[in-house]
PDB file of C-alpha atoms and ligand atoms in Angstrom:
ATOM      1  CA  UNK A 285       0.777  34.788 169.751  1.00  0.00           C
ATOM      2  CA  UNK A 286       4.268  34.334 168.376  1.00  0.00           C
ATOM      3  CA  UNK A 287       7.531  34.179 170.296  1.00  0.00           C
ATOM      4  CA  UNK A 288      11.173  34.677 169.361  1.00  0.00           C
ATOM      5  CA  UNK A 289      12.895  32.617 172.042  1.00  0.00           C
ATOM      6  CA  UNK A 290      16.234  34.370 172.221  1.00  0.00           C
ATOM      7  CA  UNK A 291      19.099  34.313 174.712  1.00  0.00           C
ATOM      8  CA  UNK A 292      19.703  30.619 175.383  1.00  0.00           C
ATOM      9  CA  UNK A 293      23.399  30.901 174.564  1.00  0.00           C
ATOM     10  CA  UNK A 294      23.946  33.945 176.782  1.00  0.00           C
ATOM     11  CA  UNK A 295      22.007  32.324 179.606  1.00  0.00           C
ATOM     12  CA  UNK A 296      24.410  29.368 179.524  1.00  0.00           C
ATOM     13  CA  UNK A 297      27.541  31.488 179.077  1.00  0.00           C
ATOM     14  CA  UNK A 298      26.659  33.596 182.111  1.00  0.00           C
ATOM     15  CA  UNK A 299      26.681  30.416 184.161  1.00  0.00           C
ATOM     16  CA  UNK A 300      29.807  28.926 182.620  1.00  0.00           C
ATOM     17  CA  UNK A 301      27.705  26.186 181.003  1.00  0.00           C
ATOM     18  CA  UNK A 302      27.878  24.951 177.399  1.00  0.00           C
ATOM     19  CA  UNK A 303      25.509  26.781 175.011  1.00  0.00           C
ATOM     20  CA  UNK A 304      23.578  23.588 174.422  1.00  0.00           C
ATOM     21  CA  UNK A 305      22.542  23.524 178.064  1.00  0.00           C
ATOM     22  CA  UNK A 306      20.882  26.863 177.405  1.00  0.00           C
ATOM     23  CA  UNK A 307      18.980  25.312 174.517  1.00  0.00           C
ATOM     24  CA  UNK A 308      17.902  22.390 176.672  1.00  0.00           C
ATOM     25  CA  UNK A 309      16.523  24.759 179.299  1.00  0.00           C
ATOM     26  CA  UNK A 310      14.996  26.873 176.551  1.00  0.00           C
ATOM     27  CA  UNK A 311      13.170  23.913 175.072  1.00  0.00           C
ATOM     28  CA  UNK A 312      11.702  23.025 178.473  1.00  0.00           C
ATOM     29  CA  UNK A 313      10.566  26.635 178.784  1.00  0.00           C
ATOM     30  CA  UNK A 314       8.876  26.417 175.392  1.00  0.00           C
ATOM     31  CA  UNK A 315       6.830  23.526 176.685  1.00  0.00           C
ATOM     32  CA  UNK A 316       5.768  25.527 179.751  1.00  0.00           C
ATOM     33  CA  UNK A 317       4.764  28.513 177.660  1.00  0.00           C
ATOM     34  CA  UNK A 318       2.414  26.358 175.600  1.00  0.00           C
ATOM     35  CA  UNK A 319       0.773  25.250 178.869  1.00  0.00           C
ATOM     36  CA  UNK A 320       0.438  28.830 180.125  1.00  0.00           C
ATOM     37  CA  UNK A 321      -1.034  29.941 176.816  1.00  0.00           C
ATOM     38  CA  UNK A 322      -3.521  27.043 176.780  1.00  0.00           C
ATOM     39  CA  UNK A 323      -4.630  27.919 180.341  1.00  0.00           C
ATOM     40  CA  UNK A 324      -5.412  31.453 179.134  1.00  0.00           C
ATOM     41  CA  UNK A 325      -7.420  30.189 176.178  1.00  0.00           C
ATOM     42  CA  UNK A 326      -4.901  31.317 173.567  1.00  0.00           C
ATOM     43  CA  UNK A 327      -5.537  29.195 170.491  1.00  0.00           C
ATOM     44  CA  UNK A 328      -2.298  29.563 168.524  1.00  0.00           C
ATOM     45  CA  UNK A 329       1.315  29.920 169.684  1.00  0.00           C
ATOM     46  CA  UNK A 330       4.083  30.021 167.111  1.00  0.00           C
ATOM     47  CA  UNK A 331       7.606  29.512 168.472  1.00  0.00           C
ATOM     48  CA  UNK A 332      10.721  30.373 166.492  1.00  0.00           C
ATOM     49  CA  UNK A 333      12.863  27.296 167.107  1.00  0.00           C
ATOM     50  CA  UNK A 334      15.252  27.316 164.127  1.00  0.00           C
ATOM     51  CA  UNK A 335      15.661  29.887 161.381  1.00  0.00           C
ATOM     52  CA  UNK A 336      16.947  29.437 157.838  1.00  0.00           C
ATOM     53  CA  UNK A 337      19.961  31.460 159.029  1.00  0.00           C
ATOM     54  CA  UNK A 338      20.704  29.194 162.015  1.00  0.00           C
ATOM     55  CA  UNK A 339      22.510  26.736 159.714  1.00  0.00           C
ATOM     56  CA  UNK A 340      25.504  29.098 160.047  1.00  0.00           C
ATOM     57  CA  UNK A 341      26.015  27.892 163.622  1.00  0.00           C
ATOM     58  CA  UNK A 342      28.600  25.211 164.438  1.00  0.00           C
ATOM     59  CA  UNK A 343      27.544  21.794 163.168  1.00  0.00           C
ATOM     60  CA  UNK A 344      27.522  20.328 166.704  1.00  0.00           C
ATOM     61  CA  UNK A 345      25.090  22.985 167.939  1.00  0.00           C
ATOM     62  CA  UNK A 346      22.758  22.465 164.971  1.00  0.00           C
ATOM     63  CA  UNK A 347      22.813  18.705 165.474  1.00  0.00           C
ATOM     64  CA  UNK A 348      22.142  19.127 169.161  1.00  0.00           C
ATOM     65  CA  UNK A 349      19.132  21.363 168.489  1.00  0.00           C
ATOM     66  CA  UNK A 350      17.498  18.820 166.202  1.00  0.00           C
ATOM     67  CA  UNK A 351      18.220  15.867 168.443  1.00  0.00           C
ATOM     68  CA  UNK A 352      16.824  17.855 171.380  1.00  0.00           C
ATOM     69  CA  UNK A 353      13.710  18.634 169.435  1.00  0.00           C
ATOM     70  CA  UNK A 354      13.069  15.022 168.463  1.00  0.00           C
ATOM     71  CA  UNK A 355      13.937  13.581 171.888  1.00  0.00           C
ATOM     72  CA  UNK A 356      11.826  16.063 173.793  1.00  0.00           C
ATOM     73  CA  UNK A 357       8.806  15.882 171.524  1.00  0.00           C
ATOM     74  CA  UNK A 358       8.937  12.097 171.482  1.00  0.00           C
ATOM     75  CA  UNK A 359       8.912  12.113 175.266  1.00  0.00           C
ATOM     76  CA  UNK A 360       6.081  14.642 175.522  1.00  0.00           C
ATOM     77  CA  UNK A 361       3.836  13.498 172.701  1.00  0.00           C
ATOM     78  CA  UNK A 362       1.511  11.488 174.930  1.00  0.00           C
ATOM     79  CA  UNK A 363       1.118  14.369 177.369  1.00  0.00           C
ATOM     80  CA  UNK A 364       0.422  16.770 174.517  1.00  0.00           C
ATOM     81  CA  UNK A 365      -2.226  14.428 173.166  1.00  0.00           C
ATOM     82  CA  UNK A 366      -3.890  14.337 176.591  1.00  0.00           C
ATOM     83  CA  UNK A 367      -3.700  18.112 176.977  1.00  0.00           C
ATOM     84  CA  UNK A 368      -5.338  18.794 173.622  1.00  0.00           C
ATOM     85  CA  UNK A 369      -2.230  20.258 172.009  1.00  0.00           C
ATOM     86  CA  UNK A 370      -2.172  20.173 168.230  1.00  0.00           C
ATOM     87  CA  UNK A 371       1.473  20.207 167.196  1.00  0.00           C
ATOM     88  CA  UNK A 372       2.272  21.821 163.877  1.00  0.00           C
ATOM     89  CA  UNK A 373       5.351  23.007 162.042  1.00  0.00           C
ATOM     90  CA  UNK A 374       6.074  25.902 159.764  1.00  0.00           C
ATOM     91  CA  UNK A 375       9.134  26.395 157.573  1.00  0.00           C
ATOM     92  CA  UNK A 376      10.971  24.460 154.887  1.00  0.00           C
ATOM     93  CA  UNK A 377      10.328  21.236 156.807  1.00  0.00           C
ATOM     94  CA  UNK A 378      10.968  18.927 153.879  1.00  0.00           C
ATOM     95  CA  UNK A 379      14.524  20.249 153.591  1.00  0.00           C
ATOM     96  CA  UNK A 380      15.375  19.080 157.096  1.00  0.00           C
ATOM     97  CA  UNK A 381      17.279  15.788 157.464  1.00  0.00           C
ATOM     98  CA  UNK A 382      14.849  13.030 156.442  1.00  0.00           C
ATOM     99  CA  UNK A 383      14.345  11.557 159.887  1.00  0.00           C
ATOM    100  CA  UNK A 384      13.500  14.979 161.366  1.00  0.00           C
ATOM    101  CA  UNK A 385      11.076  15.835 158.566  1.00  0.00           C
ATOM    102  CA  UNK A 386       9.348  12.457 158.930  1.00  0.00           C
ATOM    103  CA  UNK A 387       9.116  12.920 162.656  1.00  0.00           C
ATOM    104  CA  UNK A 388       7.512  16.354 162.211  1.00  0.00           C
ATOM    105  CA  UNK A 389       4.897  14.903 159.864  1.00  0.00           C
ATOM    106  CA  UNK A 390       4.275  12.085 162.333  1.00  0.00           C
ATOM    107  CA  UNK A 391       3.665  14.556 165.198  1.00  0.00           C
ATOM    108  CA  UNK A 392       1.285  16.577 163.052  1.00  0.00           C
ATOM    109  CA  UNK A 393      -0.605  13.473 162.018  1.00  0.00           C
ATOM    110  CA  UNK A 394      -0.900  12.109 165.564  1.00  0.00           C
ATOM    111  CA  UNK A 395      -2.172  15.362 167.073  1.00  0.00           C
ATOM    112  CA  UNK A 396      -4.328  16.600 164.232  1.00  0.00           C
ATOM    113  CA  UNK A 397      -7.609  15.900 166.058  1.00  0.00           C
ATOM    114  CA  UNK A 398      -6.664  18.212 168.929  1.00  0.00           C
ATOM    115  CA  UNK A 399      -7.795  21.796 168.961  1.00  0.00           C
ATOM    116  CA  UNK A 400      -7.407  23.226 172.444  1.00  0.00           C
ATOM    117  CA  UNK A 401      -4.233  24.978 171.328  1.00  0.00           C
ATOM    118  CA  UNK A 402      -2.136  24.859 168.176  1.00  0.00           C
ATOM    119  CA  UNK A 403       1.555  24.819 169.132  1.00  0.00           C
ATOM    120  CA  UNK A 404       3.424  25.727 165.978  1.00  0.00           C
ATOM    121  CA  UNK A 405       7.178  25.278 165.800  1.00  0.00           C
ATOM    122  CA  UNK A 406       8.951  27.374 163.191  1.00  0.00           C
ATOM    123  CA  UNK A 407      11.764  25.138 161.990  1.00  0.00           C
ATOM    124  CA  UNK A 408      14.083  25.963 159.109  1.00  0.00           C
ATOM    125  CA  UNK A 409      11.850  28.990 158.873  1.00  0.00           C
ATOM    126  CA  UNK A 410      12.516  32.302 157.134  1.00  0.00           C
ATOM    127  CA  UNK A 411       9.885  34.948 156.494  1.00  0.00           C
ATOM    128  CA  UNK A 412      11.270  36.000 153.121  1.00  0.00           C
ATOM    129  CA  UNK A 413      11.658  32.369 152.162  1.00  0.00           C
ATOM    130  CA  UNK A 414       7.992  31.735 153.044  1.00  0.00           C
ATOM    131  CA  UNK A 415       6.878  34.607 150.793  1.00  0.00           C
ATOM    132  CA  UNK A 416       9.078  33.457 147.910  1.00  0.00           C
ATOM    133  CA  UNK A 417       7.886  29.859 148.351  1.00  0.00           C
ATOM    134  CA  UNK A 418       4.287  31.110 148.297  1.00  0.00           C
ATOM    135  CA  UNK A 419       4.843  32.990 145.039  1.00  0.00           C
ATOM    136  CA  UNK A 420       6.477  29.987 143.407  1.00  0.00           C
ATOM    137  CA  UNK A 421       3.720  27.663 144.586  1.00  0.00           C
ATOM    138  CA  UNK A 422       1.116  30.021 143.136  1.00  0.00           C
ATOM    139  CA  UNK A 423       2.969  30.235 139.810  1.00  0.00           C
ATOM    140  CA  UNK A 424       3.278  26.440 139.636  1.00  0.00           C
ATOM    141  CA  UNK A 425      -0.472  26.252 140.072  1.00  0.00           C
ATOM    142  CA  UNK A 426      -1.056  28.520 137.123  1.00  0.00           C
ATOM    143  CA  UNK A 427      -1.998  31.578 139.172  1.00  0.00           C
ATOM    144  CA  UNK A 428      -1.363  34.813 137.291  1.00  0.00           C
ATOM    145  CA  UNK A 429      -2.729  37.293 139.804  1.00  0.00           C
ATOM    146  CA  UNK A 430      -3.227  37.328 143.571  1.00  0.00           C
ATOM    147  CA  UNK A 431      -4.677  39.752 146.078  1.00  0.00           C
ATOM    148  CA  UNK A 432      -3.822  39.952 149.778  1.00  0.00           C
ATOM    149  CA  UNK A 433      -6.457  37.426 150.815  1.00  0.00           C
ATOM    150  CA  UNK A 434      -5.706  34.932 148.111  1.00  0.00           C
ATOM    151  CA  UNK A 435      -1.971  35.326 148.623  1.00  0.00           C
ATOM    152  CA  UNK A 436      -2.410  34.012 152.142  1.00  0.00           C
ATOM    153  CA  UNK A 437      -3.640  30.710 150.703  1.00  0.00           C
ATOM    154  CA  UNK A 438      -0.120  30.000 149.455  1.00  0.00           C
ATOM    155  CA  UNK A 439       1.633  30.572 152.763  1.00  0.00           C
ATOM    156  CA  UNK A 440       2.785  27.564 154.806  1.00  0.00           C
ATOM    157  CA  UNK A 441      -0.187  27.619 157.236  1.00  0.00           C
ATOM    158  CA  UNK A 442      -2.973  29.680 155.681  1.00  0.00           C
ATOM    159  CA  UNK A 443      -5.508  28.817 158.377  1.00  0.00           C
ATOM    160  CA  UNK A 444      -3.383  30.172 161.245  1.00  0.00           C
ATOM    161  CA  UNK A 445      -4.469  33.728 162.104  1.00  0.00           C
ATOM    162  CA  UNK A 446      -1.919  36.548 162.163  1.00  0.00           C
ATOM    163  CA  UNK A 447      -0.416  36.912 165.632  1.00  0.00           C
ATOM    164  CA  UNK A 448      -1.895  39.687 167.771  1.00  0.00           C
ATOM    165  CA  UNK A 449       1.260  39.792 169.851  1.00  0.00           C
ATOM    166  CA  UNK A 450       4.909  38.967 169.134  1.00  0.00           C
ATOM    167  CA  UNK A 451       7.227  38.568 172.116  1.00  0.00           C
ATOM    168  CA  UNK A 452      11.012  38.615 171.818  1.00  0.00           C
ATOM    169  CA  UNK A 453      13.234  37.886 174.786  1.00  0.00           C
ATOM    170  CA  UNK A 454      16.865  38.795 175.532  1.00  0.00           C
ATOM    171  CA  UNK A 455      16.763  42.504 174.689  1.00  0.00           C
ATOM    172  CA  UNK A 456      17.303  42.354 170.930  1.00  0.00           C
ATOM    173  CA  UNK A 457      14.899  44.709 169.167  1.00  0.00           C
ATOM    174  CA  UNK A 458      14.459  43.077 165.813  1.00  0.00           C
ATOM    175  CA  UNK A 459      12.248  40.628 163.956  1.00  0.00           C
ATOM    176  CA  UNK A 460      14.997  38.445 162.433  1.00  0.00           C
ATOM    177  CA  UNK A 461      12.995  37.284 159.423  1.00  0.00           C
ATOM    178  CA  UNK A 462      10.134  35.882 161.515  1.00  0.00           C
ATOM    179  CA  UNK A 463       6.584  35.769 160.048  1.00  0.00           C
ATOM    180  CA  UNK A 464       7.136  38.837 157.888  1.00  0.00           C
ATOM    181  CA  UNK A 465       3.803  38.656 156.096  1.00  0.00           C
ATOM    182  CA  UNK A 466       1.789  37.808 159.200  1.00  0.00           C
ATOM    183  CA  UNK A 467       3.067  40.488 161.599  1.00  0.00           C
ATOM    184  CA  UNK A 468       2.053  43.512 159.540  1.00  0.00           C
ATOM    185  CA  UNK A 469      -0.245  44.737 162.361  1.00  0.00           C
ATOM    186  CA  UNK A 470       0.999  42.683 165.302  1.00  0.00           C
ATOM    187  CA  UNK A 471       1.870  44.358 168.566  1.00  0.00           C
ATOM    188  CA  UNK A 472       5.509  43.835 169.516  1.00  0.00           C
ATOM    189  CA  UNK A 473       6.769  43.232 173.030  1.00  0.00           C
ATOM    190  CA  UNK A 474      10.449  43.106 173.906  1.00  0.00           C
ATOM    191  CA  UNK A 475      11.902  42.044 177.231  1.00  0.00           C
ATOM    192  CA  UNK A 476      15.517  41.848 178.381  1.00  0.00           C
ATOM    193  CA  UNK A 477      14.876  38.546 180.150  1.00  0.00           C
ATOM    194  CA  UNK A 478      16.807  35.668 178.570  1.00  0.00           C
ATOM    195  CA  UNK A 479      14.553  32.894 177.264  1.00  0.00           C
ATOM    196  CA  UNK A 480      15.390  30.202 179.852  1.00  0.00           C
ATOM    197  CA  UNK A 481      14.634  32.791 182.594  1.00  0.00           C
ATOM    198  CA  UNK A 482      11.240  33.732 181.113  1.00  0.00           C
ATOM    199  CA  UNK A 483       8.611  33.218 183.823  1.00  0.00           C
ATOM    200  CA  UNK A 484       4.855  32.968 183.901  1.00  0.00           C
ATOM    201  CA  UNK A 485       4.881  36.386 185.543  1.00  0.00           C
ATOM    202  CA  UNK A 486       6.817  37.796 182.582  1.00  0.00           C
ATOM    203  CA  UNK A 487       4.416  36.089 180.220  1.00  0.00           C
ATOM    204  CA  UNK A 488       1.407  37.651 181.940  1.00  0.00           C
ATOM    205  CA  UNK A 489       3.158  41.027 181.958  1.00  0.00           C
ATOM    206  CA  UNK A 490       3.531  40.883 178.179  1.00  0.00           C
ATOM    207  CA  UNK A 491      -0.152  40.095 177.797  1.00  0.00           C
ATOM    208  CA  UNK A 492      -1.186  42.880 180.192  1.00  0.00           C
ATOM    209  CA  UNK A 493       0.951  45.303 178.239  1.00  0.00           C
ATOM    210  CA  UNK A 494      -0.696  44.131 175.022  1.00  0.00           C
ATOM    211  CA  UNK A 495      -4.165  44.579 176.505  1.00  0.00           C
ATOM    212  CA  UNK A 496      -3.424  48.237 177.263  1.00  0.00           C
ATOM    213  CA  UNK A 497      -2.574  49.027 173.677  1.00  0.00           C
ATOM    214  CA  UNK A 498      -5.048  50.527 171.266  1.00  0.00           C
ATOM    215  CA  UNK A 499      -5.031  48.741 167.971  1.00  0.00           C
ATOM    216  CA  UNK A 500      -6.258  50.880 165.129  1.00  0.00           C
ATOM    217  CA  UNK A 501      -5.070  48.859 162.110  1.00  0.00           C
ATOM    218  CA  UNK A 502      -4.479  52.102 160.259  1.00  0.00           C
ATOM    219  CA  UNK A 503      -7.859  53.574 161.212  1.00  0.00           C
ATOM    220  CA  UNK A 504      -8.565  56.269 163.810  1.00  0.00           C
TER     221      UNK A 504
HETATM  222  C1  FPP B 222      18.114  31.569 170.549  1.00  0.00           C
HETATM  223  O1  FPP B 222      19.121  31.566 171.512  1.00  0.00           O
HETATM  224  C2  FPP B 222      17.534  30.275 170.438  1.00  0.00           C
HETATM  225  C3  FPP B 222      17.614  29.467 169.339  1.00  0.00           C
HETATM  226  C4  FPP B 222      18.311  29.801 168.091  1.00  0.00           C
HETATM  227  C5  FPP B 222      17.003  28.163 169.341  1.00  0.00           C
HETATM  228  C6  FPP B 222      15.724  28.098 170.087  1.00  0.00           C
HETATM  229  C7  FPP B 222      15.467  26.687 170.309  1.00  0.00           C
HETATM  230  C8  FPP B 222      14.949  26.152 171.421  1.00  0.00           C
HETATM  231  C9  FPP B 222      14.467  26.948 172.582  1.00  0.00           C
HETATM  232  C10 FPP B 222      14.827  24.706 171.480  1.00  0.00           C
HETATM  233  C11 FPP B 222      13.852  24.234 170.464  1.00  0.00           C
HETATM  234  C12 FPP B 222      13.249  23.003 170.853  1.00  0.00           C
HETATM  235  C13 FPP B 222      11.952  22.849 171.110  1.00  0.00           C
HETATM  236  C14 FPP B 222      11.470  21.502 171.483  1.00  0.00           C
HETATM  237  C15 FPP B 222      10.975  23.963 171.031  1.00  0.00           C
HETATM  238  P1  FPP B 222      20.587  31.911 171.047  1.00  0.00           P
HETATM  239  O2  FPP B 222      21.331  30.647 170.915  1.00  0.00           O
HETATM  240  O3  FPP B 222      20.517  32.759 169.823  1.00  0.00           O
HETATM  241  O4  FPP B 222      21.088  32.721 172.274  1.00  0.00           O
HETATM  242  P2  FPP B 222      22.187  33.851 172.263  1.00  0.00           P
HETATM  243  O5  FPP B 222      21.654  34.955 171.389  1.00  0.00           O
HETATM  244  O6  FPP B 222      22.261  34.225 173.703  1.00  0.00           O
HETATM  245  O7  FPP B 222      23.433  33.225 171.748  1.00  0.00           O
END
């Protein structure tokens, strides 16, 4: 499963709160969603936490997002270890400020033995960027020809299966450069609910909706 966690800013604005309060509530919700997914036996959840385009936001908001990420994960690392959560990151992680990048690697290292659920945070992530990075990596390794299967080997996380379901909150009906290669046959689910308001009931509703769909992958 993959989730575009949208609507934190609007959630805060509606309540006369600063946008960053929306992000704080959104981050707590992200943690809950990983728990709900693990309870259901979902093995991989990829969460869009920061896109390559999000650098256009005010500097204070960007700084807040990264400090929130580090503070929250630091606080929750022990619990995640106990719950069998393997924390992973996707995106241009090594272009993040050094301390953030190091912290991401540290979280990956510490949780790498876990396999109840892989919680993957997309950070400094862009789908086109991932494809271009993959091509360049392949070229640097002397590859002159790829096919669809071998191309996957050059993506950021080749072992992570394509998402069956992509959820986007807050009513926007677009993909915003998320997992472009991986979502070729994913089912899409959009809800108007703003991310901090996303409930377990909403989560289950998305999955029920997904279960009713017939996936033909181009066949009959
Ligand atoms: C979209 O809301 C949300 C983001 C750009 C950031 C998502 C980040 C988090 C939920 C926190 C990440 C931290 C962890 C630990 C997962 P928006 O600001 O675009 O909302 P708006 O469209 O209403 O303005």
